[in-house]
Amino acid sequence: NARTYRARKRIISVSGKPAATVAGIGKVPLVQFALLSFSDCLGRNLQLYTRSTTTFPLQMVGRSSRVLPTMLLGRFLLKTNTAYTRRDFLEASVLSAAVAVFALFSRAETATSKSSDAPDHHHHLSDDDTATTSGSTFLGLVTTAGYSFCDAFTWTWQSRIYRTHHVDQYTVMLWLNACQMGVLGAFHLLSGGGYAAVAFLSNSENRGCLYQIVNLAFCSAVSQLMALYIIRRFGPVAFTALMSAR
């Protein structure tokens, strides 16, 4: 009606943008940010679990192989006519294989040096130790594949939001973190971890860590803003390659 049109015209005259762009969230369904937040939280938790249960070479193999699932998801999730060629997949495979070979050779050299320095009675593993090592390796492979897929989905879904709804990185950052606060807040309420965190900070001996928390939050915010800009400007595959090169 006429009143709505006049209100919308005033918003455009003040901001220079349409009202939907000013609102930000009005252009993107909230469920898309919730799905993005869930995938990001799941990938972070799997990555933290992988760091404590698997070896560093296996972690490097997982990080280097994230280029391939990102390219595969890009063909199905991104609404674009551009498709990756065989040369693109070949280059991604060579990049992943190079990092994997480097990590595996480093692991082999470390194991050889340790076995040569160790006494004879520590050379042989029992059947229980072998079974435990095999189970841990299998679980590490599963968690590594899980967080690699979650990271690839998160970055590709961000690019999909950019291309479909034409929002900026600030809008994505705002609602991604808002949804993550909701997900993590509900988790802490259900698990009881929120009370333990508040009790930890309430202790006078632990209040010195507030400065470290603020410093970590600032660095994380700057890093996230740069990551969102790179994904918006250059795409998820370029960002994945930069993460592997890191």
mmCIF file of C-alpha atoms in Angstrom:
data_model
loop_
_atom_site.group_PDB
_atom_site.id
_atom_site.type_symbol
_atom_site.label_atom_id
_atom_site.label_comp_id
_atom_site.label_asym_id
_atom_site.label_seq_id
_atom_site.Cartn_x
_atom_site.Cartn_y
_atom_site.Cartn_z
ATOM 1 C CA ASN A 1 0.000 0.000 0.000
ATOM 2 C CA ALA A 2 0.945 3.679 -0.082
ATOM 3 C CA ARG A 3 2.128 3.798 3.550
ATOM 4 C CA THR A 4 4.467 0.823 3.075
ATOM 5 C CA TYR A 5 5.830 2.340 -0.127
ATOM 6 C CA ARG A 6 6.579 5.665 1.577
ATOM 7 C CA ALA A 7 8.305 3.920 4.513
ATOM 8 C CA ARG A 8 10.401 1.851 2.141
ATOM 9 C CA LYS A 9 11.306 4.944 0.147
ATOM 10 C CA ARG A 10 12.486 6.714 3.313
ATOM 11 C CA ILE A 11 14.719 3.756 4.198
ATOM 12 C CA ILE A 12 16.261 3.767 0.731
ATOM 13 C CA SER A 13 16.826 7.512 0.839
ATOM 14 C CA VAL A 14 18.652 7.273 4.182
ATOM 15 C CA SER A 15 20.793 4.185 3.575
ATOM 16 C CA GLY A 16 21.102 4.147 -0.199
ATOM 17 C CA LYS A 17 20.117 0.449 -0.158
ATOM 18 C CA PRO A 18 16.809 -1.411 -0.467
ATOM 19 C CA ALA A 19 15.043 -2.231 2.776
ATOM 20 C CA ALA A 20 15.693 -5.964 2.425
ATOM 21 C CA THR A 21 19.432 -5.306 2.189
ATOM 22 C CA VAL A 22 19.351 -3.101 5.274
ATOM 23 C CA ALA A 23 17.534 -5.762 7.266
ATOM 24 C CA GLY A 24 19.979 -8.387 6.001
ATOM 25 C CA ILE A 25 18.193 -11.379 7.476
ATOM 26 C CA GLY A 26 15.074 -10.557 5.470
ATOM 27 C CA LYS A 27 16.812 -11.830 2.344
ATOM 28 C CA VAL A 28 18.093 -15.128 3.779
ATOM 29 C CA PRO A 29 15.945 -17.717 5.578
ATOM 30 C CA LEU A 30 17.163 -18.230 9.125
ATOM 31 C CA VAL A 31 17.289 -22.001 8.601
ATOM 32 C CA GLN A 32 20.192 -21.538 6.188
ATOM 33 C CA PHE A 33 22.245 -19.800 8.876
ATOM 34 C CA ALA A 34 21.199 -22.463 11.399
ATOM 35 C CA LEU A 35 22.389 -25.216 9.054
ATOM 36 C CA LEU A 36 25.643 -23.321 8.484
ATOM 37 C CA SER A 37 26.115 -22.901 12.239
ATOM 38 C CA PHE A 38 25.436 -26.572 12.991
ATOM 39 C CA SER A 39 27.906 -27.731 10.349
ATOM 40 C CA ASP A 40 30.568 -25.331 11.624
ATOM 41 C CA CYS A 41 30.093 -26.376 15.275
ATOM 42 C CA LEU A 42 30.150 -30.079 14.392
ATOM 43 C CA GLY A 43 33.299 -29.668 12.301
ATOM 44 C CA ARG A 44 35.093 -27.756 15.074
ATOM 45 C CA ASN A 45 34.224 -30.389 17.694
ATOM 46 C CA LEU A 46 35.321 -33.253 15.443
ATOM 47 C CA GLN A 47 38.571 -31.420 14.709
ATOM 48 C CA LEU A 48 39.273 -30.899 18.422
ATOM 49 C CA TYR A 49 38.550 -34.570 19.070
ATOM 50 C CA THR A 50 40.823 -35.585 16.188
ATOM 51 C CA ARG A 51 43.693 -33.509 17.588
ATOM 52 C CA SER A 52 43.581 -35.413 20.869
ATOM 53 C CA THR A 53 43.182 -38.922 19.448
ATOM 54 C CA THR A 54 45.177 -39.080 16.192
ATOM 55 C CA THR A 55 48.719 -38.411 15.105
ATOM 56 C CA PHE A 56 49.850 -35.197 13.472
ATOM 57 C CA PRO A 57 50.544 -36.806 10.039
ATOM 58 C CA LEU A 58 46.995 -38.153 9.893
ATOM 59 C CA GLN A 59 45.673 -34.706 10.717
ATOM 60 C CA MET A 60 47.779 -33.229 7.910
ATOM 61 C CA VAL A 61 46.382 -35.785 5.460
ATOM 62 C CA GLY A 62 42.851 -34.794 6.449
ATOM 63 C CA ARG A 63 43.547 -31.079 6.129
ATOM 64 C CA SER A 64 45.220 -31.444 2.747
ATOM 65 C CA SER A 65 42.396 -33.547 1.298
ATOM 66 C CA ARG A 66 39.659 -30.984 1.989
ATOM 67 C CA VAL A 67 40.093 -29.489 -1.480
ATOM 68 C CA LEU A 68 38.479 -32.470 -3.219
ATOM 69 C CA PRO A 69 35.226 -32.608 -1.162
ATOM 70 C CA THR A 70 34.954 -28.822 -1.474
ATOM 71 C CA MET A 71 35.109 -29.091 -5.260
ATOM 72 C CA LEU A 72 32.627 -31.979 -5.317
ATOM 73 C CA LEU A 73 30.148 -30.174 -3.077
ATOM 74 C CA GLY A 74 30.570 -27.051 -5.183
ATOM 75 C CA ARG A 75 29.240 -28.870 -8.228
ATOM 76 C CA PHE A 76 26.021 -29.812 -6.419
ATOM 77 C CA LEU A 77 25.379 -26.923 -4.003
ATOM 78 C CA LEU A 78 26.483 -23.849 -5.938
ATOM 79 C CA LYS A 79 23.968 -22.585 -8.463
ATOM 80 C CA THR A 80 26.399 -21.717 -11.203
ATOM 81 C CA ASN A 81 27.104 -22.898 -14.699
ATOM 82 C CA THR A 82 30.835 -23.090 -14.099
ATOM 83 C CA ALA A 83 32.054 -26.634 -13.587
ATOM 84 C CA TYR A 84 35.474 -27.824 -12.536
ATOM 85 C CA THR A 85 37.492 -29.416 -15.291
ATOM 86 C CA ARG A 86 39.546 -32.602 -15.116
ATOM 87 C CA ARG A 87 42.658 -30.473 -14.822
ATOM 88 C CA ASP A 88 41.230 -28.780 -11.717
ATOM 89 C CA PHE A 89 40.570 -32.139 -10.070
ATOM 90 C CA LEU A 90 44.035 -33.333 -11.100
ATOM 91 C CA GLU A 91 45.704 -30.300 -9.532
ATOM 92 C CA ALA A 92 43.686 -30.768 -6.327
ATOM 93 C CA SER A 93 44.637 -34.452 -6.199
ATOM 94 C CA VAL A 94 48.333 -33.641 -6.678
ATOM 95 C CA LEU A 95 48.158 -31.029 -3.897
ATOM 96 C CA SER A 96 46.486 -33.467 -1.499
ATOM 97 C CA ALA A 97 48.861 -36.300 -2.389
ATOM 98 C CA ALA A 98 51.950 -34.110 -1.954
ATOM 99 C CA VAL A 99 51.003 -33.068 1.577
ATOM 100 C CA ALA A 100 49.977 -36.645 2.441
ATOM 101 C CA VAL A 101 53.286 -38.104 1.235
ATOM 102 C CA PHE A 102 55.226 -35.462 3.145
ATOM 103 C CA ALA A 103 53.303 -36.233 6.333
ATOM 104 C CA LEU A 104 53.587 -40.009 5.971
ATOM 105 C CA PHE A 105 57.340 -39.906 5.288
ATOM 106 C CA SER A 106 57.821 -37.663 8.317
ATOM 107 C CA ARG A 107 55.897 -40.170 10.403
ATOM 108 C CA ALA A 108 57.988 -43.067 9.095
ATOM 109 C CA GLU A 109 61.272 -41.286 9.855
ATOM 110 C CA THR A 110 60.089 -40.410 13.371
ATOM 111 C CA ALA A 111 59.043 -43.992 14.049
ATOM 112 C CA THR A 112 62.375 -45.322 12.755
ATOM 113 C CA SER A 113 64.402 -42.968 14.942
ATOM 114 C CA LYS A 114 62.358 -43.853 18.017
ATOM 115 C CA SER A 115 62.658 -47.600 17.423
ATOM 116 C CA SER A 116 66.438 -47.381 16.944
ATOM 117 C CA ASP A 117 66.875 -45.488 20.215
ATOM 118 C CA ALA A 118 64.491 -47.628 22.271
ATOM 119 C CA PRO A 119 65.613 -50.757 24.222
ATOM 120 C CA ASP A 120 64.910 -54.197 22.806
ATOM 121 C CA HIS A 121 62.123 -55.016 25.261
ATOM 122 C CA HIS A 122 60.045 -52.086 23.949
ATOM 123 C CA HIS A 123 60.200 -53.081 20.272
ATOM 124 C CA HIS A 124 57.299 -55.510 20.210
ATOM 125 C CA LEU A 125 53.679 -54.617 20.844
ATOM 126 C CA SER A 126 51.245 -57.008 22.423
ATOM 127 C CA ASP A 127 48.020 -58.062 20.717
ATOM 128 C CA ASP A 128 46.009 -55.739 22.948
ATOM 129 C CA ASP A 129 48.227 -52.763 22.064
ATOM 130 C CA THR A 130 47.941 -53.566 18.365
ATOM 131 C CA ALA A 131 44.149 -53.806 18.574
ATOM 132 C CA THR A 132 43.945 -50.533 20.494
ATOM 133 C CA THR A 133 46.172 -48.786 17.948
ATOM 134 C CA SER A 134 44.104 -50.124 15.040
ATOM 135 C CA GLY A 135 40.858 -49.026 16.694
ATOM 136 C CA SER A 136 42.223 -45.562 17.419
ATOM 137 C CA THR A 137 43.475 -45.239 13.840
ATOM 138 C CA PHE A 138 40.086 -46.256 12.425
ATOM 139 C CA LEU A 139 38.256 -43.839 14.725
ATOM 140 C CA GLY A 140 40.746 -41.128 13.783
ATOM 141 C CA LEU A 141 40.078 -41.738 10.087
ATOM 142 C CA VAL A 142 36.328 -41.490 10.653
ATOM 143 C CA THR A 143 36.568 -38.239 12.633
ATOM 144 C CA THR A 144 39.067 -36.789 10.146
ATOM 145 C CA ALA A 145 36.739 -37.557 7.239
ATOM 146 C CA GLY A 146 33.838 -36.119 9.244
ATOM 147 C CA TYR A 147 35.394 -32.748 9.987
ATOM 148 C CA SER A 148 36.823 -32.506 6.459
ATOM 149 C CA PHE A 149 33.320 -32.954 5.050
ATOM 150 C CA CYS A 150 31.838 -30.480 7.553
ATOM 151 C CA ASP A 151 34.446 -27.846 6.685
ATOM 152 C CA ALA A 152 33.886 -28.349 2.958
ATOM 153 C CA PHE A 153 30.119 -28.078 3.430
ATOM 154 C CA THR A 154 30.425 -24.972 5.635
ATOM 155 C CA TRP A 155 32.598 -23.061 3.184
ATOM 156 C CA THR A 156 30.551 -24.141 0.153
ATOM 157 C CA TRP A 157 27.271 -23.247 1.865
ATOM 158 C CA GLN A 158 28.631 -19.805 2.699
ATOM 159 C CA SER A 159 29.461 -19.287 -0.967
ATOM 160 C CA ARG A 160 25.952 -20.461 -1.874
ATOM 161 C CA ILE A 161 24.414 -17.856 0.453
ATOM 162 C CA TYR A 162 26.574 -15.149 -1.120
ATOM 163 C CA ARG A 163 25.659 -16.112 -4.660
ATOM 164 C CA THR A 164 21.973 -16.751 -4.063
ATOM 165 C CA HIS A 165 21.000 -13.889 -1.754
ATOM 166 C CA HIS A 166 23.775 -11.329 -2.488
ATOM 167 C CA VAL A 167 24.481 -10.413 1.137
ATOM 168 C CA ASP A 168 27.793 -9.166 2.487
ATOM 169 C CA GLN A 169 30.212 -10.935 4.831
ATOM 170 C CA TYR A 170 29.085 -8.846 7.802
ATOM 171 C CA THR A 171 25.534 -10.183 7.572
ATOM 172 C CA VAL A 172 26.783 -13.757 7.356
ATOM 173 C CA MET A 173 29.162 -13.214 10.270
ATOM 174 C CA LEU A 174 26.431 -11.669 12.450
ATOM 175 C CA TRP A 175 23.805 -14.368 11.970
ATOM 176 C CA LEU A 176 26.288 -17.242 11.875
ATOM 177 C CA ASN A 177 27.616 -16.262 15.299
ATOM 178 C CA ALA A 178 24.095 -15.579 16.607
ATOM 179 C CA CYS A 179 23.000 -19.085 15.624
ATOM 180 C CA GLN A 180 26.174 -20.567 17.084
ATOM 181 C CA MET A 181 25.524 -18.808 20.393
ATOM 182 C CA GLY A 182 22.049 -20.316 20.413
ATOM 183 C CA VAL A 183 23.299 -23.820 19.617
ATOM 184 C CA LEU A 184 26.160 -23.709 22.138
ATOM 185 C CA GLY A 185 23.958 -22.044 24.775
ATOM 186 C CA ALA A 186 21.365 -24.809 24.483
ATOM 187 C CA PHE A 187 24.107 -27.453 24.650
ATOM 188 C CA HIS A 188 25.613 -25.949 27.807
ATOM 189 C CA LEU A 189 22.204 -25.653 29.446
ATOM 190 C CA LEU A 190 21.373 -29.287 28.714
ATOM 191 C CA SER A 191 24.787 -30.624 29.702
ATOM 192 C CA GLY A 192 25.329 -28.395 32.716
ATOM 193 C CA GLY A 193 28.603 -27.046 31.349
ATOM 194 C CA GLY A 194 27.428 -23.446 31.473
ATOM 195 C CA TYR A 195 27.333 -23.415 35.266
ATOM 196 C CA ALA A 196 30.851 -24.870 35.419
ATOM 197 C CA ALA A 197 32.136 -22.173 33.061
ATOM 198 C CA VAL A 198 30.569 -19.380 35.121
ATOM 199 C CA ALA A 199 31.912 -20.918 38.324
ATOM 200 C CA PHE A 200 35.375 -21.103 36.780
ATOM 201 C CA LEU A 201 35.381 -17.407 35.893
ATOM 202 C CA SER A 202 33.860 -16.471 39.249
ATOM 203 C CA ASN A 203 36.882 -17.867 41.034
ATOM 204 C CA SER A 204 39.277 -15.024 41.854
ATOM 205 C CA GLU A 205 42.278 -17.172 40.927
ATOM 206 C CA ASN A 206 40.998 -17.645 37.363
ATOM 207 C CA ARG A 207 39.937 -14.083 36.544
ATOM 208 C CA GLY A 208 43.290 -13.427 34.921
ATOM 209 C CA CYS A 209 42.221 -15.564 31.963
ATOM 210 C CA LEU A 210 39.587 -12.986 30.968
ATOM 211 C CA TYR A 211 42.267 -10.978 29.177
ATOM 212 C CA GLN A 212 43.309 -14.105 27.268
ATOM 213 C CA ILE A 213 39.679 -14.854 26.381
ATOM 214 C CA VAL A 214 39.134 -11.324 25.055
ATOM 215 C CA ASN A 215 42.392 -11.479 23.100
ATOM 216 C CA LEU A 216 41.438 -14.847 21.629
ATOM 217 C CA ALA A 217 37.966 -13.566 20.736
ATOM 218 C CA PHE A 218 39.397 -10.512 18.972
ATOM 219 C CA CYS A 219 41.856 -12.583 16.914
ATOM 220 C CA SER A 220 39.114 -15.092 16.101
ATOM 221 C CA ALA A 221 36.765 -12.329 14.935
ATOM 222 C CA VAL A 222 39.417 -10.795 12.650
ATOM 223 C CA SER A 223 40.293 -14.226 11.273
ATOM 224 C CA GLN A 224 36.649 -15.090 10.657
ATOM 225 C CA LEU A 225 36.033 -11.784 8.892
ATOM 226 C CA MET A 226 38.998 -12.379 6.580
ATOM 227 C CA ALA A 227 37.861 -15.955 5.888
ATOM 228 C CA LEU A 228 34.343 -14.813 5.018
ATOM 229 C CA TYR A 229 35.711 -12.142 2.678
ATOM 230 C CA ILE A 230 38.007 -14.620 0.909
ATOM 231 C CA ILE A 231 35.146 -17.081 0.412
ATOM 232 C CA ARG A 232 32.919 -14.322 -0.933
ATOM 233 C CA ARG A 233 35.566 -12.820 -3.216
ATOM 234 C CA PHE A 234 37.476 -15.879 -4.461
ATOM 235 C CA GLY A 235 35.273 -18.886 -3.635
ATOM 236 C CA PRO A 236 35.519 -21.871 -1.267
ATOM 237 C CA VAL A 237 38.126 -23.800 -3.283
ATOM 238 C CA ALA A 238 40.645 -20.946 -3.166
ATOM 239 C CA PHE A 239 40.062 -20.606 0.581
ATOM 240 C CA THR A 240 40.552 -24.355 1.082
ATOM 241 C CA ALA A 241 43.822 -24.200 -0.864
ATOM 242 C CA LEU A 242 45.007 -21.319 1.350
ATOM 243 C CA MET A 243 44.112 -23.337 4.463
ATOM 244 C CA SER A 244 46.136 -26.291 3.152
ATOM 245 C CA ALA A 245 49.099 -24.050 2.333
ATOM 246 C CA ARG A 246 48.938 -22.612 5.862
#
